[in-house]
Amino acid sequence: MTKDYGVLLVDGPLSGITTRAIVTISKDNKVLYSELVTEIADEPNYQAALDSIK
């Protein structure tokens, strides 16, 4: 799954762990919101993800 979604870090000292990401998907499997955080110390915008499902 981590490779399928592109969240697995494959290089550097953090190789083998996943970066932070969030995806919301509708009942009909449409992606409503997705965010891949490039800086591992940062968190995704959880509020935007929640807003996408309201």
mmCIF file of C-alpha atoms in Angstrom:
data_model
loop_
_atom_site.group_PDB
_atom_site.id
_atom_site.type_symbol
_atom_site.label_atom_id
_atom_site.label_comp_id
_atom_site.label_asym_id
_atom_site.label_seq_id
_atom_site.Cartn_x
_atom_site.Cartn_y
_atom_site.Cartn_z
ATOM 1 C CA MET A 1 0.000 0.000 0.000
ATOM 2 C CA THR A 2 2.758 2.480 0.843
ATOM 3 C CA LYS A 3 4.324 2.127 -2.590
ATOM 4 C CA ASP A 4 0.926 2.303 -4.335
ATOM 5 C CA TYR A 5 0.158 5.639 -2.702
ATOM 6 C CA GLY A 6 3.686 7.018 -3.015
ATOM 7 C CA VAL A 7 4.173 7.605 0.704
ATOM 8 C CA LEU A 8 7.117 5.277 1.338
ATOM 9 C CA LEU A 9 10.443 7.047 1.787
ATOM 10 C CA VAL A 10 13.063 5.100 -0.142
ATOM 11 C CA ASP A 11 16.186 7.228 0.269
ATOM 12 C CA GLY A 12 18.139 8.785 3.092
ATOM 13 C CA PRO A 13 18.185 8.201 6.828
ATOM 14 C CA LEU A 14 14.378 7.885 6.997
ATOM 15 C CA SER A 15 14.248 5.178 4.334
ATOM 16 C CA GLY A 16 11.581 2.584 5.042
ATOM 17 C CA ILE A 17 9.110 4.809 6.857
ATOM 18 C CA THR A 18 6.153 6.658 5.406
ATOM 19 C CA THR A 19 5.654 10.351 4.937
ATOM 20 C CA ARG A 20 2.477 12.002 6.186
ATOM 21 C CA ALA A 21 -0.475 11.930 3.843
ATOM 22 C CA ILE A 22 -4.237 12.207 3.992
ATOM 23 C CA VAL A 23 -6.887 11.167 1.474
ATOM 24 C CA THR A 24 -10.669 11.382 1.639
ATOM 25 C CA ILE A 25 -12.727 9.262 -0.726
ATOM 26 C CA SER A 26 -16.436 9.489 -1.489
ATOM 27 C CA LYS A 27 -18.869 6.575 -1.347
ATOM 28 C CA ASP A 28 -18.510 6.211 -5.126
ATOM 29 C CA ASN A 29 -14.695 6.025 -4.832
ATOM 30 C CA LYS A 30 -13.994 9.565 -6.035
ATOM 31 C CA VAL A 31 -10.999 11.239 -4.401
ATOM 32 C CA LEU A 32 -12.330 14.327 -2.670
ATOM 33 C CA TYR A 33 -9.113 15.542 -1.085
ATOM 34 C CA SER A 34 -5.517 14.398 -0.990
ATOM 35 C CA GLU A 35 -2.379 15.887 0.432
ATOM 36 C CA LEU A 36 1.138 14.518 0.604
ATOM 37 C CA VAL A 37 3.298 16.429 3.057
ATOM 38 C CA THR A 38 6.835 16.899 1.779
ATOM 39 C CA GLU A 39 8.369 17.897 5.123
ATOM 40 C CA ILE A 40 7.992 15.009 7.569
ATOM 41 C CA ALA A 41 7.874 17.360 10.565
ATOM 42 C CA ASP A 42 4.752 19.050 9.140
ATOM 43 C CA GLU A 43 1.226 17.679 9.345
ATOM 44 C CA PRO A 44 -1.389 17.642 6.607
ATOM 45 C CA ASN A 45 -4.290 20.066 6.660
ATOM 46 C CA TYR A 46 -6.768 17.948 8.596
ATOM 47 C CA GLN A 47 -9.443 20.632 8.496
ATOM 48 C CA ALA A 48 -9.376 20.759 4.697
ATOM 49 C CA ALA A 49 -9.769 16.981 4.616
ATOM 50 C CA LEU A 50 -12.727 17.135 7.000
ATOM 51 C CA ASP A 51 -14.298 19.981 5.032
ATOM 52 C CA SER A 52 -14.112 17.881 1.864
ATOM 53 C CA ILE A 53 -16.496 15.302 3.321
ATOM 54 C CA LYS A 54 -19.125 17.692 4.616
#
